[in-house]
Coordinates of C-alpha atoms in Angstrom, one line a residue:
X1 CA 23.2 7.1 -21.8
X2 CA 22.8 5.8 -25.4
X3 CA 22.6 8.3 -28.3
X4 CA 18.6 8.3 -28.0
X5 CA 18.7 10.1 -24.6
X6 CA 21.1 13.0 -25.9
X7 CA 18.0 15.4 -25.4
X8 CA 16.8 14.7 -22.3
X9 CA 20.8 14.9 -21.1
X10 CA 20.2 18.5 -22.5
X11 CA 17.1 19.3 -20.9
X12 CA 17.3 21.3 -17.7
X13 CA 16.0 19.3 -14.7
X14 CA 13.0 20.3 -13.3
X15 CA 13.1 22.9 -10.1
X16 CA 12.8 21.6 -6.8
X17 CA 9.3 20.9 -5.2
X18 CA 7.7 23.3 -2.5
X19 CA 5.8 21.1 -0.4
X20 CA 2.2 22.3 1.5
X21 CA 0.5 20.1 4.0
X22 CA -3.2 18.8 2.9
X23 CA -4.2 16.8 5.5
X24 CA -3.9 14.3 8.8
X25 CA -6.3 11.4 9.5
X26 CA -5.8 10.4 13.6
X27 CA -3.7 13.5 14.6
X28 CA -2.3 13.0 18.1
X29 CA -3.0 15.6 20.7
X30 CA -0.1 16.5 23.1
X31 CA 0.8 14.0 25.8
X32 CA -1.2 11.4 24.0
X33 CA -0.3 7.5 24.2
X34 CA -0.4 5.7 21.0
X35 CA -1.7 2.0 21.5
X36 CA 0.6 -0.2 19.1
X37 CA -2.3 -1.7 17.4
X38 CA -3.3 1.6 16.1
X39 CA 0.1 1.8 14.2
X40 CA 0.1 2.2 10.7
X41 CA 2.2 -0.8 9.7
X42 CA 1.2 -0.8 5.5
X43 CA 0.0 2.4 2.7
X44 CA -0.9 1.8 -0.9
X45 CA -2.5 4.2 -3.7
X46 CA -4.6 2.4 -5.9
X47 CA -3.6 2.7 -9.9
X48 CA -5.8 5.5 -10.7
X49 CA -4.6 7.4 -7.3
X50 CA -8.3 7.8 -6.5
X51 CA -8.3 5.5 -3.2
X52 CA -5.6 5.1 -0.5
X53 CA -5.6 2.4 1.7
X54 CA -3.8 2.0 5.1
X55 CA -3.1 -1.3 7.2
X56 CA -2.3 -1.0 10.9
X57 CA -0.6 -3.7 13.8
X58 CA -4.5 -4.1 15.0
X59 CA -5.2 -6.0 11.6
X60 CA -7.5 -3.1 10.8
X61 CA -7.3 -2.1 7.1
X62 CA -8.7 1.2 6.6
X63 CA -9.6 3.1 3.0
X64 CA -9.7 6.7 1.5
X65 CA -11.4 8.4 -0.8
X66 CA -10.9 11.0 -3.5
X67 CA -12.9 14.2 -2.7
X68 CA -11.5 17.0 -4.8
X69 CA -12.0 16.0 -8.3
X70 CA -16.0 14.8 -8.1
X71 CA -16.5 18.3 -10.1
X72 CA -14.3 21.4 -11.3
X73 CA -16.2 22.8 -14.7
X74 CA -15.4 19.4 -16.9
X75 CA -13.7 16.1 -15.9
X76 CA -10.2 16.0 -14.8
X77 CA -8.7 14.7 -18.2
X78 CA -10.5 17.6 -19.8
X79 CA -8.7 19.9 -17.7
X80 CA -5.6 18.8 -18.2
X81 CA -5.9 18.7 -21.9
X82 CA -6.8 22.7 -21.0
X83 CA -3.5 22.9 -19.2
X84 CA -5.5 23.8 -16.5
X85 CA -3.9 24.0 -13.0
X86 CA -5.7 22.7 -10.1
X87 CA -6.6 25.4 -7.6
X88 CA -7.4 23.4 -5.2
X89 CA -5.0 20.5 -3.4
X90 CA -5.5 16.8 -3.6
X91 CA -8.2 16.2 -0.5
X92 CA -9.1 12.4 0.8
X93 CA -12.3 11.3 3.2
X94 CA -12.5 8.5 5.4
X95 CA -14.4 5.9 3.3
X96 CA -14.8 2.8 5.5
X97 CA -12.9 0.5 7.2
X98 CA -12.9 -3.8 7.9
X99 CA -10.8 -6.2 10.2
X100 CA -8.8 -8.5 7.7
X101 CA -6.5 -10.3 9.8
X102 CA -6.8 -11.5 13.5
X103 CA -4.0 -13.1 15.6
X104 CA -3.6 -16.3 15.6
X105 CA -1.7 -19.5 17.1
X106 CA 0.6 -22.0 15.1
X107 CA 0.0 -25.6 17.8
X108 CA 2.4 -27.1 15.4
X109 CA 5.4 -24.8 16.0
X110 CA 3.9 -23.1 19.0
X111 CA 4.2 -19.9 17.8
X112 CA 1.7 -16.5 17.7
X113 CA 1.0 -15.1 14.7
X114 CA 0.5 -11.3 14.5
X115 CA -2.6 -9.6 13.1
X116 CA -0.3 -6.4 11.9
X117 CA -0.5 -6.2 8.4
X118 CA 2.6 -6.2 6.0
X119 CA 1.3 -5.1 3.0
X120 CA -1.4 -4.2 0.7
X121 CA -1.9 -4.1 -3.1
X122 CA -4.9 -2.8 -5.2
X123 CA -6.1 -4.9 -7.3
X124 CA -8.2 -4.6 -10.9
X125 CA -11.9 -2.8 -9.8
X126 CA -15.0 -4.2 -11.5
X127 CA -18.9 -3.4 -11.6
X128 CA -17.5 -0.4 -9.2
X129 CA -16.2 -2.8 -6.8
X130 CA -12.8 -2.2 -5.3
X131 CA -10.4 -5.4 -4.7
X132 CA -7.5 -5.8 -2.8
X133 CA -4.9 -8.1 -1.6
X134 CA -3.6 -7.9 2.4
X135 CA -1.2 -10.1 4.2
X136 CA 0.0 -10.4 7.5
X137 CA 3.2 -12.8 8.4
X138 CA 1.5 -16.2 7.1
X139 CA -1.7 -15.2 5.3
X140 CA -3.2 -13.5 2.7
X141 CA -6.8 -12.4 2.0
X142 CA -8.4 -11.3 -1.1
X143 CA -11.2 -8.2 -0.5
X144 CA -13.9 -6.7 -2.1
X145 CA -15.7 -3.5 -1.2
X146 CA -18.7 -3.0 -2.5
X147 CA -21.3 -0.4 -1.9
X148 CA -25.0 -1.9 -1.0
X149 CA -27.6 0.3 -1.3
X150 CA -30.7 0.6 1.6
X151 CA -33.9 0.8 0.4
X152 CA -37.4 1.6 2.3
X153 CA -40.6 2.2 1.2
X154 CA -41.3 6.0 1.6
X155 CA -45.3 5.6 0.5
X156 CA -47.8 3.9 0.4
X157 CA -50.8 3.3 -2.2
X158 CA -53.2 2.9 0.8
X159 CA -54.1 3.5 4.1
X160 CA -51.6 1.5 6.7
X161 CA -54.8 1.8 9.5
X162 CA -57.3 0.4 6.2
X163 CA -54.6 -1.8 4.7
X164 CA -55.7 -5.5 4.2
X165 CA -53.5 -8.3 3.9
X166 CA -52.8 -11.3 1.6
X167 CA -56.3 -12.4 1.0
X168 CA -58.3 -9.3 1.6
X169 CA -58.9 -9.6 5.4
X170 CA -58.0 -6.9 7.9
X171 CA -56.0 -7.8 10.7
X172 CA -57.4 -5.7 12.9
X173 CA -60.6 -7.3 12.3
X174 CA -59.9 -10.2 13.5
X175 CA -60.6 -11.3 17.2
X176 CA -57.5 -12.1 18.8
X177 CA -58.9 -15.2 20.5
X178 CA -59.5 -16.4 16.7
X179 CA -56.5 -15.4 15.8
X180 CA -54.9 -17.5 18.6
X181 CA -56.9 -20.9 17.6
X182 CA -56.1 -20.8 13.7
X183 CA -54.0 -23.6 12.4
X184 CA -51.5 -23.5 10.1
X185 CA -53.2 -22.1 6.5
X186 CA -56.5 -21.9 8.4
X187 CA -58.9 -18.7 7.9
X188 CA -61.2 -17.3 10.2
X189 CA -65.0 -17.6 10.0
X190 CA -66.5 -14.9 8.0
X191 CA -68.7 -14.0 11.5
X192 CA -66.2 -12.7 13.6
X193 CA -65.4 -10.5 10.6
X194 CA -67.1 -6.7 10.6
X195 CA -65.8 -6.0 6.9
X196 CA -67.9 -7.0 4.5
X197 CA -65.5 -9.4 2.1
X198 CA -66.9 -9.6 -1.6
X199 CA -67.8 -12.2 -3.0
X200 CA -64.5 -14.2 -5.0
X201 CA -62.4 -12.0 -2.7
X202 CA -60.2 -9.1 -3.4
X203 CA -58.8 -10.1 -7.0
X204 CA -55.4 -7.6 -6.3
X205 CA -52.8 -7.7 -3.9
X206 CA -51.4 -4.3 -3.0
X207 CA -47.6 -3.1 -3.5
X208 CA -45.8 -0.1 -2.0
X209 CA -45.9 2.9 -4.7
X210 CA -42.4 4.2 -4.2
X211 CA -39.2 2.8 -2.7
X212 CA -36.7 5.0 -2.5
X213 CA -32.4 4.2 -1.3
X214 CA -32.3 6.2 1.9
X215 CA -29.0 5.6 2.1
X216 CA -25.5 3.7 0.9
X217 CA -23.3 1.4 3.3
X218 CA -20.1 -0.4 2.4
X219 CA -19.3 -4.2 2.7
X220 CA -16.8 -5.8 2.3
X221 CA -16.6 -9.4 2.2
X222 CA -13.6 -11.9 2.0
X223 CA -13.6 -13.4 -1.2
X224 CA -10.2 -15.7 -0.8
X225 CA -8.1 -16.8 1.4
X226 CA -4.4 -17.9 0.8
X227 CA -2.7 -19.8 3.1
X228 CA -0.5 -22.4 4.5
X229 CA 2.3 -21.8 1.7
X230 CA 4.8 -20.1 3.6
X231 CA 7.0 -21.4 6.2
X232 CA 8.7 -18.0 7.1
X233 CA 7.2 -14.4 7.7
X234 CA 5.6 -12.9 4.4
X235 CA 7.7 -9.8 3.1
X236 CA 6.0 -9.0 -0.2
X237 CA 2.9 -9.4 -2.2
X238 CA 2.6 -8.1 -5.7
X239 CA 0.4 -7.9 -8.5
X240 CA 0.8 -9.4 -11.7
X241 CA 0.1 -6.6 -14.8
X242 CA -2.3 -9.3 -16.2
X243 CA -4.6 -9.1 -13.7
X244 CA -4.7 -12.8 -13.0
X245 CA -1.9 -13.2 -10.7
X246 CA 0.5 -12.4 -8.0
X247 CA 3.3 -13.5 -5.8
X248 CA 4.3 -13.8 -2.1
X249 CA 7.6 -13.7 -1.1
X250 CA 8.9 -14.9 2.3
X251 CA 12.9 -14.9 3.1
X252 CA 13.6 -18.1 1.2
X253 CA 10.9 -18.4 -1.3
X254 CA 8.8 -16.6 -3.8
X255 CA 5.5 -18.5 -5.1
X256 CA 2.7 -17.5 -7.5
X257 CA -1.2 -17.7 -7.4
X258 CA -3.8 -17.3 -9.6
X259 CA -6.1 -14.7 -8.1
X260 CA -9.2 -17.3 -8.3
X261 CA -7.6 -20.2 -7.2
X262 CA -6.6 -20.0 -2.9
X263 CA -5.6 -23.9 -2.5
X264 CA -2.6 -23.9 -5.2
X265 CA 0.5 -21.9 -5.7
X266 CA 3.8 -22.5 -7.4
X267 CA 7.2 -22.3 -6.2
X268 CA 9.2 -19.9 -8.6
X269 CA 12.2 -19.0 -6.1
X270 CA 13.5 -21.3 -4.0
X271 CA 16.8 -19.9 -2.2
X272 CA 16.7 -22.6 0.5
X273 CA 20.3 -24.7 0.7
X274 CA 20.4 -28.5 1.2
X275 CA 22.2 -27.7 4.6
X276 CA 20.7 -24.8 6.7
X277 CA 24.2 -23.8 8.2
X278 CA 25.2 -22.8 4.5
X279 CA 22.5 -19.9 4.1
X280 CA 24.3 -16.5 3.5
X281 CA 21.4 -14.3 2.2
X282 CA 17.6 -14.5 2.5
X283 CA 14.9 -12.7 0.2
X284 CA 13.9 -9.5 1.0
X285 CA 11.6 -7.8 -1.1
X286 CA 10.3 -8.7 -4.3
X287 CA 7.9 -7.1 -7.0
X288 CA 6.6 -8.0 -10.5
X289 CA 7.5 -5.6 -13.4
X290 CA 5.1 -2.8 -13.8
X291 CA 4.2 -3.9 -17.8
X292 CA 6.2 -7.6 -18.9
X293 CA 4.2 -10.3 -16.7
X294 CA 6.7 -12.8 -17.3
X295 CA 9.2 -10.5 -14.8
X296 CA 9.8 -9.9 -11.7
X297 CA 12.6 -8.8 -9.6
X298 CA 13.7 -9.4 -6.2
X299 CA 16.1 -7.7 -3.1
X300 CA 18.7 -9.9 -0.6
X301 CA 20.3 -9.3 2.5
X302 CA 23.7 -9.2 0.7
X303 CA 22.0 -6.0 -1.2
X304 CA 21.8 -7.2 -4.5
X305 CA 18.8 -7.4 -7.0
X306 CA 17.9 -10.0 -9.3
X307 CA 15.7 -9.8 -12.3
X308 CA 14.6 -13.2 -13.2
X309 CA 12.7 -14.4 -16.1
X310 CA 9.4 -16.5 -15.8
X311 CA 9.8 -17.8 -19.5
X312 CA 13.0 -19.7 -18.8
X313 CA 11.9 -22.0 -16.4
X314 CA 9.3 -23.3 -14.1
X315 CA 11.7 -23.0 -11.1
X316 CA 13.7 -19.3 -11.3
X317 CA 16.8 -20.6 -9.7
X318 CA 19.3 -18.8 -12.2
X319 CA 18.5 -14.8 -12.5
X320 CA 18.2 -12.8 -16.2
X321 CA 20.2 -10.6 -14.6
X322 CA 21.9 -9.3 -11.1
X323 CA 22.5 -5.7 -9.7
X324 CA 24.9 -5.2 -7.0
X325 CA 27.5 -2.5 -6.1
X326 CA 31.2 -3.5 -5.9
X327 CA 32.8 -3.0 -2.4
X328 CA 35.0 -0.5 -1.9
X329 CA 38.4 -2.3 -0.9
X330 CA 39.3 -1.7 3.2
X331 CA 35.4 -0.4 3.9
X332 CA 34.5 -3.6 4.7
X333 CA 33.2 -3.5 8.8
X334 CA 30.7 -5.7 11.2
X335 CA 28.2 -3.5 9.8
X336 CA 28.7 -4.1 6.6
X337 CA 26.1 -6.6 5.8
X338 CA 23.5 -5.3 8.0
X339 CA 23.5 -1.8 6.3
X340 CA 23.6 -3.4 3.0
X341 CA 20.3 -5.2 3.2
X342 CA 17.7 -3.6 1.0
X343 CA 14.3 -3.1 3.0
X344 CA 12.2 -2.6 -0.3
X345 CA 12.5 -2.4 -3.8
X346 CA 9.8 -0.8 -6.6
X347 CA 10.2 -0.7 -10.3
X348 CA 9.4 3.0 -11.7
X349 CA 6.2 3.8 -13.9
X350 CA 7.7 2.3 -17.3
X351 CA 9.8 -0.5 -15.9
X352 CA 13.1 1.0 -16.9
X353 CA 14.2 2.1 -12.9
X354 CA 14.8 -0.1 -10.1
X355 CA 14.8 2.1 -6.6
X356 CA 16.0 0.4 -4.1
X357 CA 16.3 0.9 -0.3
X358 CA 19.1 0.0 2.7
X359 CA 20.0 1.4 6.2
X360 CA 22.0 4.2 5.0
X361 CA 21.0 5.1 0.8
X362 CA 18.4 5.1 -1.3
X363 CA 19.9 3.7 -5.1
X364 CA 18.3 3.9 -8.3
X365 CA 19.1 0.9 -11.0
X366 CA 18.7 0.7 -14.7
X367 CA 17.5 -2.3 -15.7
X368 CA 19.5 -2.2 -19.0
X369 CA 23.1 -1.8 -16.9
X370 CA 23.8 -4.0 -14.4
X371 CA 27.2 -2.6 -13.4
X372 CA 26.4 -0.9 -10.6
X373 CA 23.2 1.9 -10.0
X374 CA 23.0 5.0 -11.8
X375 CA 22.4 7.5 -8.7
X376 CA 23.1 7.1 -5.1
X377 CA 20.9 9.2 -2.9
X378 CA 22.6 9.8 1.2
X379 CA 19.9 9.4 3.6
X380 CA 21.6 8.4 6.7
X381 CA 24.9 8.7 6.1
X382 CA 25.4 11.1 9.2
X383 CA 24.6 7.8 11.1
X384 CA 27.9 6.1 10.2
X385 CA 29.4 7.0 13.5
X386 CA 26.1 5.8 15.6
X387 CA 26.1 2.6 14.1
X388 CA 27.4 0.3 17.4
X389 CA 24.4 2.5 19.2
X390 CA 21.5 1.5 16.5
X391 CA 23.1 -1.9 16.2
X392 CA 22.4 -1.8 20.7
X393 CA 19.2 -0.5 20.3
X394 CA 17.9 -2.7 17.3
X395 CA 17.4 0.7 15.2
X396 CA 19.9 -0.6 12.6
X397 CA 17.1 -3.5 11.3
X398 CA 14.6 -1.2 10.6
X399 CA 12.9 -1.6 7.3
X400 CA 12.3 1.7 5.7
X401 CA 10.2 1.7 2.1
X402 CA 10.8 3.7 -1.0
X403 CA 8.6 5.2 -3.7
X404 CA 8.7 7.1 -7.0
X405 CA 7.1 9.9 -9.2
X406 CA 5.0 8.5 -11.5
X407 CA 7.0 11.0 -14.2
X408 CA 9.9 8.9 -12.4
X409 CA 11.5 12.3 -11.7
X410 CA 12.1 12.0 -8.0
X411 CA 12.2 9.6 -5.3
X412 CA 11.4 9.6 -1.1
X413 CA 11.8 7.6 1.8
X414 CA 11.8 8.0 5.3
X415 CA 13.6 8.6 8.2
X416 CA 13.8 9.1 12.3
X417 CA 12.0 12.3 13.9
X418 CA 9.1 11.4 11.6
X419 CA 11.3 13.0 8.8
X420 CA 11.3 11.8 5.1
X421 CA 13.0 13.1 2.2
X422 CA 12.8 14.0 -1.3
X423 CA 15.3 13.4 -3.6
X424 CA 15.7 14.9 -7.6
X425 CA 16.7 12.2 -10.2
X426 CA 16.7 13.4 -13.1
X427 CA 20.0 14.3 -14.8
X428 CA 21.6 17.3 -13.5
X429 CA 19.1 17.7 -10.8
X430 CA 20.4 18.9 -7.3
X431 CA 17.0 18.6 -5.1
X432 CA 17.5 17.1 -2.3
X433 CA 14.6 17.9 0.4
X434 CA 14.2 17.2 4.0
X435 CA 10.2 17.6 5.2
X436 CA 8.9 16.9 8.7
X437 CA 5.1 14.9 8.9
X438 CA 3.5 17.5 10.5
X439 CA 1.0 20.3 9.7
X440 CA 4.1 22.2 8.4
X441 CA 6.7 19.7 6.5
X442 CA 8.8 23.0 5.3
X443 CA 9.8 24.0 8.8
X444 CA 13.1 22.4 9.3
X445 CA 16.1 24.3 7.9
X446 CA 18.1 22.4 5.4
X447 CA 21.0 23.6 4.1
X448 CA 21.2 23.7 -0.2
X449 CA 23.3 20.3 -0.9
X450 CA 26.5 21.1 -3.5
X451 CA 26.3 20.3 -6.9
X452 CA 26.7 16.6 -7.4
X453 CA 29.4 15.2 -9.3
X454 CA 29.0 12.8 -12.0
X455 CA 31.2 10.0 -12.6
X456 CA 31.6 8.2 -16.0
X457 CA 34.0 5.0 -15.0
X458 CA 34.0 2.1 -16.5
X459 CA 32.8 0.1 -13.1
X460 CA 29.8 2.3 -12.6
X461 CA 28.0 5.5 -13.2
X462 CA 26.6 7.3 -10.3
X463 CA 25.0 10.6 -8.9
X464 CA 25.7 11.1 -4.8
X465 CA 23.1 13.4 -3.4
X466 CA 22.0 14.6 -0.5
X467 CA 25.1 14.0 2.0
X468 CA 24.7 16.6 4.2
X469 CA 24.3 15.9 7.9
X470 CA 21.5 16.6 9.2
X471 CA 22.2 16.0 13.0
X472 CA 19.4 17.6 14.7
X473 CA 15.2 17.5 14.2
X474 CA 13.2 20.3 13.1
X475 CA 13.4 21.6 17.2
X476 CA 17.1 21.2 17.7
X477 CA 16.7 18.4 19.5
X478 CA 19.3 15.0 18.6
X479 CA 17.3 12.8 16.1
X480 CA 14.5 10.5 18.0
X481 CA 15.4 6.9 16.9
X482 CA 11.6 6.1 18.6
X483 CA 9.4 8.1 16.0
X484 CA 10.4 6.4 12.3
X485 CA 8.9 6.9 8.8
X486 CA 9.0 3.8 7.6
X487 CA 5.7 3.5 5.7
X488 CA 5.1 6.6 2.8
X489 CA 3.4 6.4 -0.8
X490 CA 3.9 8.8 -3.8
X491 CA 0.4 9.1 -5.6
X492 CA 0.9 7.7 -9.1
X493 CA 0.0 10.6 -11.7
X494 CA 0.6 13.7 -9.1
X495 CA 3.2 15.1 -6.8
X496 CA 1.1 14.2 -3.6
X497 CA 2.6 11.7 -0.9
X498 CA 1.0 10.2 1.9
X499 CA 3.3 8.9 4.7
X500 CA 2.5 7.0 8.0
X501 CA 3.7 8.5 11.3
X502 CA 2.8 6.5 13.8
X503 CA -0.9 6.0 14.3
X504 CA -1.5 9.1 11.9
X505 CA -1.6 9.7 8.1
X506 CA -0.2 13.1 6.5
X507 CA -0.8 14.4 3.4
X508 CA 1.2 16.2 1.3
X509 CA 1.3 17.9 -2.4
X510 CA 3.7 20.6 -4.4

């Protein structure tokens, strides 16, 4: 690190998280069969941490709310100006939920196109309204939730059995065979009348006295569509930090929109060759920078990372800079590509960290060296000899996500058996934690990892944590390639995550 980190190199790392379960949304009971279109397939906190939303395979997109912090003696910034601790842990309530995608069928390449929803990203709130963006393979949809107040009239200023109507005549009063011959704008003769109208008429129409809102519902309405830009299967959607755009990445492109306009985007990555057969990597994963609008950074298939520059051109075909790890000579095997794919990337709070995400690691990246990453974190290194199994099985293509602190001092992902695991980044830091999503994360024994080593070459700089072997589930039973973690969320200013297992959402918080 450069001379202005020499304190924080000093500074002891922070202890290791105990984690307590909050809460499930959709628990299974025993024995019970999980429809596929009920799996959670997409989980986003929104920037304030307040919200949570989930997508599913259905097409359902389903949101959250922030219970615990309506009132605790003084808002929650006053609090924590108090260094007051929270008693109580973070809670969430079901808030509403809305279809956003239903299947559909490409005639012109004869191909279905899944509802199941691949990602979701909050957008900017206004006039209380929430926004976000959703996207399934080919096409995504700009939301607003809004709540609409109901309101009824709860009294009246006059009798409803007295009550007379525009123009002073009782309706009751009038014979129904009158009522039958009246033309259109007619009025009845005053003799078949028994209430005695004033002369000039009643000079006042009456109003209801009070309406009150009985009660609050939630819509929320499409407000853009954006389609017909891709040719491949949508991996990514992000927002832009200026609150006017965002991009869509596929495996060969990257475009950007303008939030209000849904018939116009522009290419900005274009990794497409002349000649099909001549394709060696495809696009991954690709996010903008949490602060700079004019970057972004994307993830191949050869597991590299490259941070490109809007400012330099219209069309991003060169990168600012590129991130990959040197092979070590003789490792090279028939897995060696597959496992080296990165599944997702997401820059840290500031913008300074990459994390990024293949088969078997979870690797953490300064932006401001480019030699190779700066920790390395073990997830499924105990897999290594079970790789011509998950390769049989199609395990080995699963696409596991990552997420970070927002103090940027740890980093999870997830794992098979519904497991997921927490790992310590900051310098000298040896946590390494494995947690089960269930009603009690802590249950599975993990053995206390060794001290990592620290290596200063001049090729790279890395930490290696967490390479234990973890061979069996939290029942002693060989790891269940069926149940995965693949979808999980770290809420943005506390040490609460929300993970997806299956059709159900756990809570956690230290």
């Amino acid at each position: 690190m450069d001379g202005g980190d020499d304190t924080e190199v000093a500074a002891a790392p922070p202890p290791p998280l105990e984690w307590k379960f909050s809460q499930v949304f959709g628990e299974r009971t025993a024995g019970e069969e999980v429809q596929e279109v009920d799996i959670i397939s997409a989980i986003e906190f929104d920037r304030t941490g307040d919200h949570l939303a989930t997508g599913d395979r259905g097409g359902r997109v389903v949101l959250f709310e922030r219970t615990d912090t309506k009132d605790n003696g003084g808002s929650r910034r006053d609090l924590e100006r108090m260094d007051y601790a929270l008693s109580r842990h973070p809670e969430f309530r079901y808030k509403t939920e809305f279809q956003s995608h239903e299947p559909e069928f490409d005639y012109l390449k004869s191909l279905e196109i899944e509802e199941k929803i691949n990602k979701i990203r909050w957008c900017q709130t206004a006039n209380g309204a929430l926004f976000l963006l959703s996207t399934n393979d080919k096409t995504i949809k700009f939301w607003k939730v809004q709540e609409k107040k109901v309101k009824k009239i709860s009294e009246m200023n006059i009798d409803p059995s007295k009550a007379v109507g525009n123009g002073g005549v009782p309706s009751s009063s009038v014979s129904s065979s009158s009522r039958s011959h009246l033309a259109n704008g007619g009025y009845p003769d005053r003799s078949c009348i028994d209430f005695p109208f004033p002369p000039g008429g009643i000079p006042s129409l009456r109003l209801p006295v009070v309406v009150t809102s009985h009660e609050t519902s939630l819509l929320a309405r499409c407000r853009r569509v954006y389609a017909h830009a891709h040719d491949y299967h949508i991996n990514s959607i992000s927002n832009n930090s200026d609150g006017e755009t965002f991009i869509s990445a596929d495996d060969l492109r990257i475009n950007l929109w303008n939030l209000e306009i849904s018939n116009q985007s522009f290419n900005i990555v274009d990794v497409k060759p002349a000649n099909m057969e001549d394709l060696t990597e495809v696009i991954t994963s690709a996010e903008f920078h949490p602060t700079h609008c004019n970057m972004l950074a994307y993830s191949s298939s050869k597991g590299s990372i490259r941070l490109i520059d809007l400012r330099q051109s219209a069309l991003c075909d060169t990168h600012t800079k590129l991130f990959e790890e040197q092979e070590a000579p003789g490792s090279r095997s028939f897995f060696t590509e597959i496992i080296a794919s990165i599944s997702d990337i997401k820059f840290g709070r500031e913008g300074r960290y990459i994390l990024s995400r293949d088969y078997m690691t979870l690797k953490l990246w300064d932006i401001n060296m480019d030699s190779g990453p700066v920790s390395t974190f073990q997830v499924h290194e105990y897999l290594r000899p079970k790789l011509c199994d998950l390769y049989e099985n199609d395990s080995i293509f699963d696409k596991f996500e990552c997420c970070l602190s927002g103090d940027g001092q740890r980093v999870a992902t997830g794992s098979y058996s519904n497991l997921f695991r927490v790992f310590g980044c900051a310098d000298g830091s040896t946590e390494s934690t494995t947690l089960e999503a269930s009603k009690n994360p802590m249950r599975r024994p993990v053995p206390t990892p060794s001290r990592p080593s620290r290596s200063l070459g001049s090729i790279t700089r890395v930490v290696r944590r967490g390479g234990e072997s973890p061979g069996v589930d939290a029942n002693g039973n060989s790891f269940d390639f069926t149940t995965k973690l693949l979808h999980l969320a770290w809420h943005p200013t506390e040490n609460s995550i929300a993970c997806a297992a299956a059709n159900s959402l756990y809570m956690y918080y230290a």
